[in-house]
Short mmCIF file of the N, C-alpha and C atoms (twelve columns), coordinates in Angstrom:
data_MODEL
# 
_entry.id   MODEL 
# 
loop_
_atom_site.group_PDB 
_atom_site.id 
_atom_site.type_symbol 
_atom_site.label_atom_id 
_atom_site.label_alt_id 
_atom_site.label_comp_id 
_atom_site.label_asym_id 
_atom_site.label_seq_id 
_atom_site.Cartn_x 
_atom_site.Cartn_y 
_atom_site.Cartn_z 
_atom_site.pdbx_PDB_model_num 
ATOM 1   N N  . MET A 1   -38.261 -13.866 231.894 1 
ATOM 2   C CA . MET A 1   -37.528 -14.462 230.605 1 
ATOM 3   C C  . MET A 1   -37.493 -15.667 230.907 1 
ATOM 4   N N  . ALA A 2   -36.985 -16.591 230.383 1 
ATOM 5   C CA . ALA A 2   -36.501 -18.241 230.234 1 
ATOM 6   C C  . ALA A 2   -35.146 -18.559 230.008 1 
ATOM 7   N N  . LEU A 3   -34.884 -19.352 230.480 1 
ATOM 8   C CA . LEU A 3   -33.516 -19.567 230.723 1 
ATOM 9   C C  . LEU A 3   -33.124 -20.561 229.668 1 
ATOM 10  N N  . TYR A 4   -31.743 -20.417 228.484 1 
ATOM 11  C CA . TYR A 4   -31.533 -21.535 227.754 1 
ATOM 12  C C  . TYR A 4   -30.343 -21.946 227.846 1 
ATOM 13  N N  . GLU A 5   -29.823 -23.286 226.977 1 
ATOM 14  C CA . GLU A 5   -28.870 -23.663 226.584 1 
ATOM 15  C C  . GLU A 5   -28.867 -23.884 225.572 1 
ATOM 16  N N  . HIS A 6   -27.861 -23.216 224.646 1 
ATOM 17  C CA . HIS A 6   -27.784 -23.202 223.051 1 
ATOM 18  C C  . HIS A 6   -26.219 -23.655 223.049 1 
ATOM 19  N N  . VAL A 7   -26.223 -24.830 222.351 1 
ATOM 20  C CA . VAL A 7   -24.919 -25.728 221.945 1 
ATOM 21  C C  . VAL A 7   -24.702 -25.265 220.470 1 
ATOM 22  N N  . PHE A 8   -24.021 -25.030 220.145 1 
ATOM 23  C CA . PHE A 8   -23.484 -25.087 218.461 1 
ATOM 24  C C  . PHE A 8   -22.037 -25.719 218.222 1 
ATOM 25  N N  . LEU A 9   -22.192 -26.548 216.873 1 
ATOM 26  C CA . LEU A 9   -21.021 -27.172 216.097 1 
ATOM 27  C C  . LEU A 9   -20.724 -26.597 215.461 1 
ATOM 28  N N  . ALA A 10  -19.112 -25.969 215.153 1 
ATOM 29  C CA . ALA A 10  -19.123 -25.040 214.170 1 
ATOM 30  C C  . ALA A 10  -17.842 -26.373 213.180 1 
ATOM 31  N N  . ARG A 11  -17.289 -26.118 212.031 1 
ATOM 32  C CA . ARG A 11  -16.752 -26.696 211.452 1 
ATOM 33  C C  . ARG A 11  -14.869 -27.222 211.759 1 
ATOM 34  N N  . GLN A 12  -14.886 -28.062 211.420 1 
ATOM 35  C CA . GLN A 12  -13.414 -28.392 211.896 1 
ATOM 36  C C  . GLN A 12  -12.345 -27.995 211.632 1 
ATOM 37  N N  . ASP A 13  -12.213 -27.268 210.212 1 
ATOM 38  C CA . ASP A 13  -11.253 -26.467 209.463 1 
ATOM 39  C C  . ASP A 13  -11.135 -25.174 210.116 1 
ATOM 40  N N  . LEU A 14  -11.982 -24.487 210.636 1 
ATOM 41  C CA . LEU A 14  -12.314 -22.909 211.326 1 
ATOM 42  C C  . LEU A 14  -11.202 -22.903 212.485 1 
ATOM 43  N N  . ALA A 15  -10.323 -21.904 212.572 1 
ATOM 44  C CA . ALA A 15  -9.724  -21.500 213.529 1 
ATOM 45  C C  . ALA A 15  -10.204 -21.153 214.875 1 
ATOM 46  N N  . GLN A 16  -9.740  -21.108 216.009 1 
ATOM 47  C CA . GLN A 16  -10.234 -20.701 217.331 1 
ATOM 48  C C  . GLN A 16  -10.913 -19.029 217.444 1 
ATOM 49  N N  . ALA A 17  -9.920  -18.878 216.489 1 
ATOM 50  C CA . ALA A 17  -10.272 -17.117 216.551 1 
ATOM 51  C C  . ALA A 17  -11.808 -16.872 215.486 1 
ATOM 52  N N  . GLN A 18  -11.759 -18.167 214.601 1 
ATOM 53  C CA . GLN A 18  -13.620 -17.871 213.752 1 
ATOM 54  C C  . GLN A 18  -14.118 -18.340 214.598 1 
ATOM 55  N N  . VAL A 19  -14.152 -19.221 215.390 1 
ATOM 56  C CA . VAL A 19  -15.051 -19.984 216.355 1 
ATOM 57  C C  . VAL A 19  -15.546 -18.685 217.563 1 
ATOM 58  N N  . ASP A 20  -14.689 -18.264 218.019 1 
ATOM 59  C CA . ASP A 20  -14.767 -17.079 219.489 1 
ATOM 60  C C  . ASP A 20  -16.090 -16.435 218.534 1 
ATOM 61  N N  . ALA A 21  -15.649 -15.599 217.179 1 
ATOM 62  C CA . ALA A 21  -16.192 -14.407 216.555 1 
ATOM 63  C C  . ALA A 21  -17.704 -15.417 216.142 1 
ATOM 64  N N  . LEU A 22  -18.160 -16.514 216.116 1 
ATOM 65  C CA . LEU A 22  -19.268 -17.376 215.995 1 
ATOM 66  C C  . LEU A 22  -20.213 -16.986 217.240 1 
ATOM 67  N N  . ALA A 23  -19.330 -16.980 217.710 1 
ATOM 68  C CA . ALA A 23  -19.799 -17.129 219.485 1 
ATOM 69  C C  . ALA A 23  -20.046 -15.529 220.066 1 
ATOM 70  N N  . GLU A 24  -19.837 -14.734 219.547 1 
ATOM 71  C CA . GLU A 24  -19.434 -12.815 219.444 1 
ATOM 72  C C  . GLU A 24  -21.025 -13.045 218.684 1 
ATOM 73  N N  . ILE A 25  -21.038 -13.595 217.265 1 
ATOM 74  C CA . ILE A 25  -22.279 -12.973 216.632 1 
ATOM 75  C C  . ILE A 25  -23.479 -13.751 217.243 1 
ATOM 76  N N  . ALA A 26  -23.309 -14.760 218.142 1 
ATOM 77  C CA . ALA A 26  -24.434 -15.344 218.350 1 
ATOM 78  C C  . ALA A 26  -24.692 -14.696 220.001 1 
ATOM 79  N N  . THR A 27  -24.453 -13.727 220.576 1 
ATOM 80  C CA . THR A 27  -23.964 -13.225 221.691 1 
ATOM 81  C C  . THR A 27  -24.681 -11.686 221.153 1 
ATOM 82  N N  . LYS A 28  -24.285 -11.209 220.444 1 
ATOM 83  C CA . LYS A 28  -24.704 -9.870  219.582 1 
ATOM 84  C C  . LYS A 28  -26.313 -9.818  219.636 1 
ATOM 85  N N  . ILE A 29  -26.694 -11.224 218.911 1 
ATOM 86  C CA . ILE A 29  -28.014 -11.493 218.530 1 
ATOM 87  C C  . ILE A 29  -28.771 -11.344 219.167 1 
ATOM 88  N N  . VAL A 30  -28.260 -12.295 220.493 1 
ATOM 89  C CA . VAL A 30  -29.484 -12.059 221.879 1 
ATOM 90  C C  . VAL A 30  -29.574 -10.812 222.733 1 
ATOM 91  N N  . GLU A 31  -28.766 -10.128 222.516 1 
ATOM 92  C CA . GLU A 31  -28.423 -8.634  223.377 1 
ATOM 93  C C  . GLU A 31  -29.391 -7.747  222.365 1 
ATOM 94  N N  . ASP A 32  -29.630 -7.702  221.035 1 
ATOM 95  C CA . ASP A 32  -30.165 -6.876  220.475 1 
ATOM 96  C C  . ASP A 32  -31.394 -7.310  220.249 1 
ATOM 97  N N  . HIS A 33  -31.874 -8.102  220.857 1 
ATOM 98  C CA . HIS A 33  -33.319 -8.962  221.017 1 
ATOM 99  C C  . HIS A 33  -33.642 -9.015  222.209 1 
ATOM 100 N N  . ASN A 34  -32.954 -7.994  223.236 1 
ATOM 101 C CA . ASN A 34  -33.947 -7.797  224.507 1 
ATOM 102 C C  . ASN A 34  -33.270 -9.393  225.181 1 
ATOM 103 N N  . GLY A 35  -32.406 -9.768  224.779 1 
ATOM 104 C CA . GLY A 35  -32.000 -11.233 225.768 1 
ATOM 105 C C  . GLY A 35  -30.420 -10.945 226.434 1 
ATOM 106 N N  . LYS A 36  -30.025 -11.965 227.416 1 
ATOM 107 C CA . LYS A 36  -28.755 -11.736 227.874 1 
ATOM 108 C C  . LYS A 36  -27.864 -13.065 228.027 1 
ATOM 109 N N  . VAL A 37  -26.793 -13.195 227.454 1 
ATOM 110 C CA . VAL A 37  -25.870 -14.402 227.337 1 
ATOM 111 C C  . VAL A 37  -25.389 -14.467 228.912 1 
ATOM 112 N N  . VAL A 38  -25.605 -15.208 229.915 1 
ATOM 113 C CA . VAL A 38  -24.831 -15.448 231.073 1 
ATOM 114 C C  . VAL A 38  -23.313 -16.202 230.942 1 
ATOM 115 N N  . LYS A 39  -23.318 -17.292 230.246 1 
ATOM 116 C CA . LYS A 39  -22.067 -17.516 230.272 1 
ATOM 117 C C  . LYS A 39  -22.067 -18.457 228.761 1 
ATOM 118 N N  . THR A 40  -20.431 -17.991 228.833 1 
ATOM 119 C CA . THR A 40  -20.285 -18.882 227.404 1 
ATOM 120 C C  . THR A 40  -18.715 -19.814 227.713 1 
ATOM 121 N N  . GLU A 41  -19.156 -21.103 226.640 1 
ATOM 122 C CA . GLU A 41  -18.231 -21.965 227.610 1 
ATOM 123 C C  . GLU A 41  -17.840 -22.848 225.884 1 
ATOM 124 N N  . SER A 42  -16.022 -22.667 225.451 1 
ATOM 125 C CA . SER A 42  -15.839 -22.851 224.337 1 
ATOM 126 C C  . SER A 42  -15.177 -24.890 224.591 1 
ATOM 127 N N  . TRP A 43  -15.811 -25.815 224.307 1 
ATOM 128 C CA . TRP A 43  -15.447 -26.880 224.501 1 
ATOM 129 C C  . TRP A 43  -14.110 -27.384 224.080 1 
ATOM 130 N N  . GLY A 44  -13.905 -26.712 223.182 1 
ATOM 131 C CA . GLY A 44  -12.629 -27.184 222.209 1 
ATOM 132 C C  . GLY A 44  -13.252 -27.983 221.105 1 
ATOM 133 N N  . LEU A 45  -11.987 -28.623 220.305 1 
ATOM 134 C CA . LEU A 45  -12.254 -29.260 218.978 1 
ATOM 135 C C  . LEU A 45  -12.443 -30.398 219.571 1 
ATOM 136 N N  . ARG A 46  -13.397 -31.238 219.240 1 
ATOM 137 C CA . ARG A 46  -13.763 -32.960 219.792 1 
ATOM 138 C C  . ARG A 46  -14.620 -33.615 218.712 1 
ATOM 139 N N  . SER A 47  -13.830 -34.728 218.859 1 
ATOM 140 C CA . SER A 47  -14.484 -35.607 217.945 1 
ATOM 141 C C  . SER A 47  -16.275 -36.150 217.660 1 
ATOM 142 N N  . LEU A 48  -16.530 -36.446 216.345 1 
ATOM 143 C CA . LEU A 48  -18.101 -36.767 216.841 1 
ATOM 144 C C  . LEU A 48  -18.322 -38.121 216.903 1 
ATOM 145 N N  . ALA A 49  -19.418 -38.262 217.108 1 
ATOM 146 C CA . ALA A 49  -19.430 -40.032 216.986 1 
ATOM 147 C C  . ALA A 49  -19.800 -40.289 215.546 1 
ATOM 148 N N  . TYR A 50  -20.247 -39.602 214.269 1 
ATOM 149 C CA . TYR A 50  -20.257 -40.068 213.500 1 
ATOM 150 C C  . TYR A 50  -20.050 -38.833 212.433 1 
ATOM 151 N N  . ARG A 51  -19.746 -39.118 211.243 1 
ATOM 152 C CA . ARG A 51  -19.685 -38.217 210.180 1 
ATOM 153 C C  . ARG A 51  -20.647 -37.129 210.240 1 
ATOM 154 N N  . ILE A 52  -20.093 -35.756 210.293 1 
ATOM 155 C CA . ILE A 52  -21.366 -34.642 209.554 1 
ATOM 156 C C  . ILE A 52  -20.872 -33.913 208.334 1 
ATOM 157 N N  . ALA A 53  -21.476 -33.949 207.384 1 
ATOM 158 C CA . ALA A 53  -21.338 -32.880 206.127 1 
ATOM 159 C C  . ALA A 53  -19.896 -32.900 206.035 1 
ATOM 160 N N  . LYS A 54  -18.809 -34.252 205.959 1 
ATOM 161 C CA . LYS A 54  -17.877 -35.073 205.682 1 
ATOM 162 C C  . LYS A 54  -16.710 -33.996 206.472 1 
ATOM 163 N N  . ASN A 55  -17.126 -34.084 208.300 1 
ATOM 164 C CA . ASN A 55  -16.632 -33.334 208.907 1 
ATOM 165 C C  . ASN A 55  -15.939 -34.750 210.477 1 
ATOM 166 N N  . ARG A 56  -15.521 -34.858 210.731 1 
ATOM 167 C CA . ARG A 56  -14.972 -35.533 211.364 1 
ATOM 168 C C  . ARG A 56  -15.189 -35.521 213.246 1 
ATOM 169 N N  . LYS A 57  -14.465 -34.042 213.196 1 
ATOM 170 C CA . LYS A 57  -14.145 -33.227 214.238 1 
ATOM 171 C C  . LYS A 57  -15.179 -32.197 214.411 1 
ATOM 172 N N  . ALA A 58  -15.343 -31.385 215.439 1 
ATOM 173 C CA . ALA A 58  -16.014 -30.179 215.345 1 
ATOM 174 C C  . ALA A 58  -15.527 -29.526 216.603 1 
ATOM 175 N N  . HIS A 59  -16.279 -27.889 216.278 1 
ATOM 176 C CA . HIS A 59  -15.817 -26.842 217.441 1 
ATOM 177 C C  . HIS A 59  -17.024 -27.125 218.546 1 
ATOM 178 N N  . TYR A 60  -16.977 -26.899 219.983 1 
ATOM 179 C CA . TYR A 60  -18.324 -27.136 220.506 1 
ATOM 180 C C  . TYR A 60  -18.478 -25.662 221.314 1 
ATOM 181 N N  . VAL A 61  -19.588 -24.863 221.100 1 
ATOM 182 C CA . VAL A 61  -19.433 -24.164 222.138 1 
ATOM 183 C C  . VAL A 61  -20.681 -23.665 222.569 1 
ATOM 184 N N  . MET A 62  -20.909 -23.573 224.241 1 
ATOM 185 C CA . MET A 62  -22.040 -23.771 224.797 1 
ATOM 186 C C  . MET A 62  -22.048 -22.156 225.030 1 
ATOM 187 N N  . LEU A 63  -23.399 -21.779 225.300 1 
ATOM 188 C CA . LEU A 63  -24.233 -20.195 225.692 1 
ATOM 189 C C  . LEU A 63  -25.332 -20.384 226.468 1 
ATOM 190 N N  . GLU A 64  -25.296 -19.819 227.564 1 
ATOM 191 C CA . GLU A 64  -25.987 -19.821 228.753 1 
ATOM 192 C C  . GLU A 64  -26.998 -18.926 228.431 1 
ATOM 193 N N  . ILE A 65  -28.399 -18.984 228.151 1 
ATOM 194 C CA . ILE A 65  -29.186 -17.739 227.527 1 
ATOM 195 C C  . ILE A 65  -30.269 -17.255 228.570 1 
ATOM 196 N N  . ASP A 66  -30.710 -16.147 229.399 1 
ATOM 197 C CA . ASP A 66  -31.451 -15.623 229.871 1 
ATOM 198 C C  . ASP A 66  -32.702 -14.548 228.789 1 
ATOM 199 N N  . ALA A 67  -33.607 -15.032 228.056 1 
ATOM 200 C CA . ALA A 67  -34.352 -14.456 226.747 1 
ATOM 201 C C  . ALA A 67  -35.545 -14.912 226.648 1 
ATOM 202 N N  . PRO A 68  -36.574 -13.978 226.039 1 
ATOM 203 C CA . PRO A 68  -37.809 -14.427 225.625 1 
ATOM 204 C C  . PRO A 68  -37.984 -15.244 224.080 1 
ATOM 205 N N  . ALA A 69  -38.861 -15.780 224.277 1 
ATOM 206 C CA . ALA A 69  -38.816 -17.006 223.167 1 
ATOM 207 C C  . ALA A 69  -38.577 -16.366 221.642 1 
ATOM 208 N N  . GLY A 70  -38.884 -15.620 221.214 1 
ATOM 209 C CA . GLY A 70  -38.285 -14.696 220.331 1 
ATOM 210 C C  . GLY A 70  -37.154 -14.749 220.000 1 
ATOM 211 N N  . THR A 71  -36.406 -14.111 220.881 1 
ATOM 212 C CA . THR A 71  -35.060 -14.126 220.876 1 
ATOM 213 C C  . THR A 71  -34.175 -15.770 220.485 1 
ATOM 214 N N  . VAL A 72  -35.074 -16.395 221.390 1 
ATOM 215 C CA . VAL A 72  -34.117 -17.626 220.705 1 
ATOM 216 C C  . VAL A 72  -34.570 -17.968 219.382 1 
ATOM 217 N N  . ALA A 73  -35.922 -17.857 219.001 1 
ATOM 218 C CA . ALA A 73  -36.322 -18.263 217.658 1 
ATOM 219 C C  . ALA A 73  -35.412 -17.318 216.196 1 
ATOM 220 N N  . GLU A 74  -34.869 -16.345 216.655 1 
ATOM 221 C CA . GLU A 74  -34.132 -15.659 215.765 1 
ATOM 222 C C  . GLU A 74  -32.721 -16.296 215.637 1 
ATOM 223 N N  . LEU A 75  -32.511 -16.330 217.220 1 
ATOM 224 C CA . LEU A 75  -31.050 -16.973 217.202 1 
ATOM 225 C C  . LEU A 75  -30.764 -18.380 216.621 1 
ATOM 226 N N  . GLU A 76  -31.673 -19.074 216.496 1 
ATOM 227 C CA . GLU A 76  -32.238 -20.927 215.299 1 
ATOM 228 C C  . GLU A 76  -32.054 -20.373 214.447 1 
ATOM 229 N N  . ARG A 77  -32.830 -19.091 213.828 1 
ATOM 230 C CA . ARG A 77  -32.406 -18.772 212.305 1 
ATOM 231 C C  . ARG A 77  -31.214 -18.576 211.999 1 
ATOM 232 N N  . GLN A 78  -30.778 -17.538 212.989 1 
ATOM 233 C CA . GLN A 78  -29.470 -16.868 211.885 1 
ATOM 234 C C  . GLN A 78  -28.317 -18.034 211.934 1 
ATOM 235 N N  . THR A 79  -28.338 -18.773 213.139 1 
ATOM 236 C CA . THR A 79  -27.588 -20.019 213.347 1 
ATOM 237 C C  . THR A 79  -27.307 -20.762 212.170 1 
ATOM 238 N N  . GLN A 80  -28.975 -21.532 211.835 1 
ATOM 239 C CA . GLN A 80  -29.484 -21.939 210.861 1 
ATOM 240 C C  . GLN A 80  -28.882 -21.860 209.265 1 
ATOM 241 N N  . ILE A 81  -28.541 -20.355 208.971 1 
ATOM 242 C CA . ILE A 81  -28.132 -19.914 207.842 1 
ATOM 243 C C  . ILE A 81  -27.253 -19.903 207.705 1 
ATOM 244 N N  . ASN A 82  -26.006 -19.604 208.905 1 
ATOM 245 C CA . ASN A 82  -24.559 -20.047 208.784 1 
ATOM 246 C C  . ASN A 82  -23.787 -21.048 208.336 1 
ATOM 247 N N  . GLU A 83  -22.955 -21.000 207.331 1 
ATOM 248 C CA . GLU A 83  -22.575 -22.204 206.770 1 
ATOM 249 C C  . GLU A 83  -21.363 -22.600 207.505 1 
ATOM 250 N N  . ASP A 84  -20.477 -22.114 208.373 1 
ATOM 251 C CA . ASP A 84  -19.822 -22.495 209.318 1 
ATOM 252 C C  . ASP A 84  -19.981 -23.380 210.586 1 
ATOM 253 N N  . VAL A 85  -21.612 -23.090 210.665 1 
ATOM 254 C CA . VAL A 85  -22.674 -24.176 212.057 1 
ATOM 255 C C  . VAL A 85  -22.930 -25.449 211.407 1 
ATOM 256 N N  . ILE A 86  -22.588 -26.543 211.615 1 
ATOM 257 C CA . ILE A 86  -23.096 -28.099 211.358 1 
ATOM 258 C C  . ILE A 86  -24.021 -28.680 212.221 1 
ATOM 259 N N  . ARG A 87  -23.939 -28.198 213.303 1 
ATOM 260 C CA . ARG A 87  -25.523 -28.799 214.177 1 
ATOM 261 C C  . ARG A 87  -25.571 -27.984 215.005 1 
ATOM 262 N N  . TYR A 88  -26.751 -27.396 215.595 1 
ATOM 263 C CA . TYR A 88  -27.187 -26.616 217.281 1 
ATOM 264 C C  . TYR A 88  -27.977 -27.304 217.479 1 
ATOM 265 N N  . MET A 89  -28.276 -27.140 219.165 1 
ATOM 266 C CA . MET A 89  -29.433 -27.182 219.673 1 
ATOM 267 C C  . MET A 89  -29.615 -26.035 220.733 1 
ATOM 268 N N  . THR A 90  -30.883 -26.067 221.157 1 
ATOM 269 C CA . THR A 90  -31.493 -25.076 222.010 1 
ATOM 270 C C  . THR A 90  -32.216 -25.584 223.506 1 
ATOM 271 N N  . VAL A 91  -31.868 -25.756 224.458 1 
ATOM 272 C CA . VAL A 91  -32.819 -26.748 225.531 1 
ATOM 273 C C  . VAL A 91  -33.440 -25.315 226.405 1 
ATOM 274 N N  . LYS A 92  -34.439 -25.389 226.670 1 
ATOM 275 C CA . LYS A 92  -35.321 -24.669 227.719 1 
ATOM 276 C C  . LYS A 92  -35.098 -25.721 229.116 1 
ATOM 277 N N  . VAL A 93  -34.385 -24.907 230.375 1 
ATOM 278 C CA . VAL A 93  -33.625 -25.597 231.162 1 
ATOM 279 C C  . VAL A 93  -34.748 -24.470 232.394 1 
ATOM 280 N N  . ASP A 94  -34.499 -25.129 233.494 1 
ATOM 281 C CA . ASP A 94  -35.230 -24.915 235.069 1 
ATOM 282 C C  . ASP A 94  -34.467 -23.333 235.612 1 
ATOM 283 N N  . ALA A 95  -32.601 -24.233 235.802 1 
ATOM 284 C CA . ALA A 95  -31.825 -22.959 236.213 1 
ATOM 285 C C  . ALA A 95  -30.408 -23.426 235.543 1 
ATOM 286 N N  . HIS A 96  -29.871 -22.361 235.172 1 
ATOM 287 C CA . HIS A 96  -28.862 -22.534 234.744 1 
ATOM 288 C C  . HIS A 96  -27.594 -23.186 235.791 1 
ATOM 289 N N  . GLU A 97  -26.621 -23.955 235.488 1 
ATOM 290 C CA . GLU A 97  -25.496 -24.680 236.754 1 
ATOM 291 C C  . GLU A 97  -24.725 -23.295 237.137 1 
ATOM 292 N N  . GLU A 98  -24.077 -23.740 238.252 1 
ATOM 293 C CA . GLU A 98  -23.221 -22.746 238.583 1 
ATOM 294 C C  . GLU A 98  -21.950 -22.957 238.324 1 
ATOM 295 N N  . GLY A 99  -21.079 -22.764 238.383 1 
ATOM 296 C CA . GLY A 99  -19.605 -23.147 237.920 1 
ATOM 297 C C  . GLY A 99  -19.348 -23.649 236.802 1 
ATOM 298 N N  . PRO A 100 -18.285 -24.041 236.180 1 
ATOM 299 C CA . PRO A 100 -18.047 -24.970 235.112 1 
ATOM 300 C C  . PRO A 100 -19.164 -26.009 234.667 1 
ATOM 301 N N  . SER A 101 -19.613 -25.955 233.526 1 
ATOM 302 C CA . SER A 101 -20.235 -27.343 233.069 1 
ATOM 303 C C  . SER A 101 -19.693 -28.578 233.164 1 
ATOM 304 N N  . VAL A 102 -20.343 -29.539 232.710 1 
ATOM 305 C CA . VAL A 102 -20.279 -31.065 233.248 1 
ATOM 306 C C  . VAL A 102 -19.014 -31.764 231.997 1 
ATOM 307 N N  . MET A 103 -19.039 -30.963 230.750 1 
ATOM 308 C CA . MET A 103 -18.069 -30.998 229.994 1 
ATOM 309 C C  . MET A 103 -16.814 -30.486 230.488 1 
ATOM 310 N N  . MET A 104 -16.716 -29.147 230.907 1 
ATOM 311 C CA . MET A 104 -15.487 -28.642 231.760 1 
ATOM 312 C C  . MET A 104 -15.104 -29.076 232.635 1 
ATOM 313 N N  . ARG A 105 -16.098 -29.777 233.666 1 
ATOM 314 C CA . ARG A 105 -15.276 -30.315 234.815 1 
ATOM 315 C C  . ARG A 105 -14.830 -31.785 234.226 1 
ATOM 316 N N  . LYS A 106 -15.709 -32.560 233.072 1 
ATOM 317 C CA . LYS A 106 -14.718 -33.728 232.727 1 
ATOM 318 C C  . LYS A 106 -13.205 -33.462 232.191 1 
ATOM 319 N N  . GLY A 107 -12.495 -32.884 231.809 1 
ATOM 320 C CA . GLY A 107 -11.284 -32.640 231.958 1 
ATOM 321 C C  . GLY A 107 -10.707 -32.442 232.868 1 
ATOM 322 N N  . ASP A 108 -10.926 -31.503 233.895 1 
ATOM 323 C CA . ASP A 108 -10.007 -31.573 235.235 1 
ATOM 324 C C  . ASP A 108 -10.160 -32.975 235.969 1 
ATOM 325 N N  . ARG A 109 -11.003 -33.620 235.779 1 
ATOM 326 C CA . ARG A 109 -11.241 -34.964 236.239 1 
ATOM 327 C C  . ARG A 109 -9.501  -35.983 235.665 1 
ATOM 328 N N  . GLU A 110 -9.644  -36.017 234.350 1 
ATOM 329 C CA . GLU A 110 -8.584  -36.539 233.697 1 
ATOM 330 C C  . GLU A 110 -6.938  -36.094 233.961 1 
ATOM 331 N N  . ARG A 111 -7.329  -34.619 234.364 1 
ATOM 332 C CA . ARG A 111 -5.711  -34.289 234.527 1 
ATOM 333 C C  . ARG A 111 -5.528  -34.965 236.143 1 
ATOM 334 N N  . ARG A 112 -6.418  -34.887 236.999 1 
ATOM 335 C CA . ARG A 112 -6.172  -35.199 238.212 1 
ATOM 336 C C  . ARG A 112 -5.577  -36.458 238.844 1 
ATOM 337 N N  . GLY A 113 -5.951  -37.380 237.312 1 
ATOM 338 C CA . GLY A 113 -5.479  -38.567 237.519 1 
ATOM 339 C C  . GLY A 113 -6.417  -39.745 238.139 1 
ATOM 340 N N  . ARG A 114 -5.924  -40.950 237.829 1 
ATOM 341 C CA . ARG A 114 -6.983  -41.843 238.475 1 
ATOM 342 C C  . ARG A 114 -6.477  -42.363 239.671 1 
ATOM 343 N N  . ARG A 115 -7.829  -42.847 240.914 1 
ATOM 344 C CA . ARG A 115 -7.089  -43.757 242.071 1 
ATOM 345 C C  . ARG A 115 -7.252  -45.122 241.508 1 
ATOM 346 N N  . ASP A 116 -6.169  -45.563 242.204 1 
ATOM 347 C CA . ASP A 116 -6.163  -46.722 242.220 1 
ATOM 348 C C  . ASP A 116 -7.364  -47.310 243.452 1 
ATOM 349 N N  . ARG A 117 -7.387  -48.720 243.898 1 
ATOM 350 C CA . ARG A 117 -7.792  -49.503 244.860 1 
ATOM 351 C C  . ARG A 117 -7.719  -49.100 245.932 1 
ATOM 352 N N  . ASP A 118 -6.914  -48.704 246.511 1 
ATOM 353 C CA . ASP A 118 -6.350  -48.239 247.327 1 
ATOM 354 C C  . ASP A 118 -6.729  -46.996 248.109 1 
ATOM 355 N N  . GLY A 119 -7.272  -45.709 246.989 1 
ATOM 356 C CA . GLY A 119 -7.252  -44.281 247.192 1 
ATOM 357 C C  . GLY A 119 -5.705  -43.740 246.839 1 
ATOM 358 N N  . GLY A 120 -4.778  -44.754 246.672 1 
ATOM 359 C CA . GLY A 120 -3.534  -43.508 246.324 1 
ATOM 360 C C  . GLY A 120 -4.023  -43.292 244.868 1 
ATOM 361 N N  . PHE A 121 -2.815  -42.392 244.224 1 
ATOM 362 C CA . PHE A 121 -2.760  -42.127 242.587 1 
ATOM 363 C C  . PHE A 121 -1.900  -43.157 241.779 1 
ATOM 364 N N  . GLU A 122 -2.363  -43.295 240.700 1 
ATOM 365 C CA . GLU A 122 -1.612  -43.984 240.228 1 
ATOM 366 C C  . GLU A 122 -0.544  -43.358 239.242 1 
ATOM 367 N N  . GLU A 123 0.336   -43.374 238.790 1 
ATOM 368 C CA . GLU A 123 1.915   -42.813 238.249 1 
ATOM 369 C C  . GLU A 123 1.690   -43.052 236.966 1 
# 
């Protein structure tokens, strides 16, 4: 089976519980078609670079999938029908990342603070 990363953007007016339900629906579609969701990450409500269908923000969710191509085609078909999803993208990858994705690590860097030129922390 092939490895994929599936990212979808949900409307900004949805509650986090509704976004989690969308991720569960996607997981169920994959598992019903002989696939497996390795990891699910919710990146939260983030600003968009430009307006999409009158939305300035969107909830981002990423699924790491191990599944055959037919499963991914069905997932994309179901995602396209869902009116709560404003954009989606599926990419075939050689291997899944170990640990948190780059988007999750970005938040950790910002929380730790910035280093000044001498190597100490700014306050």
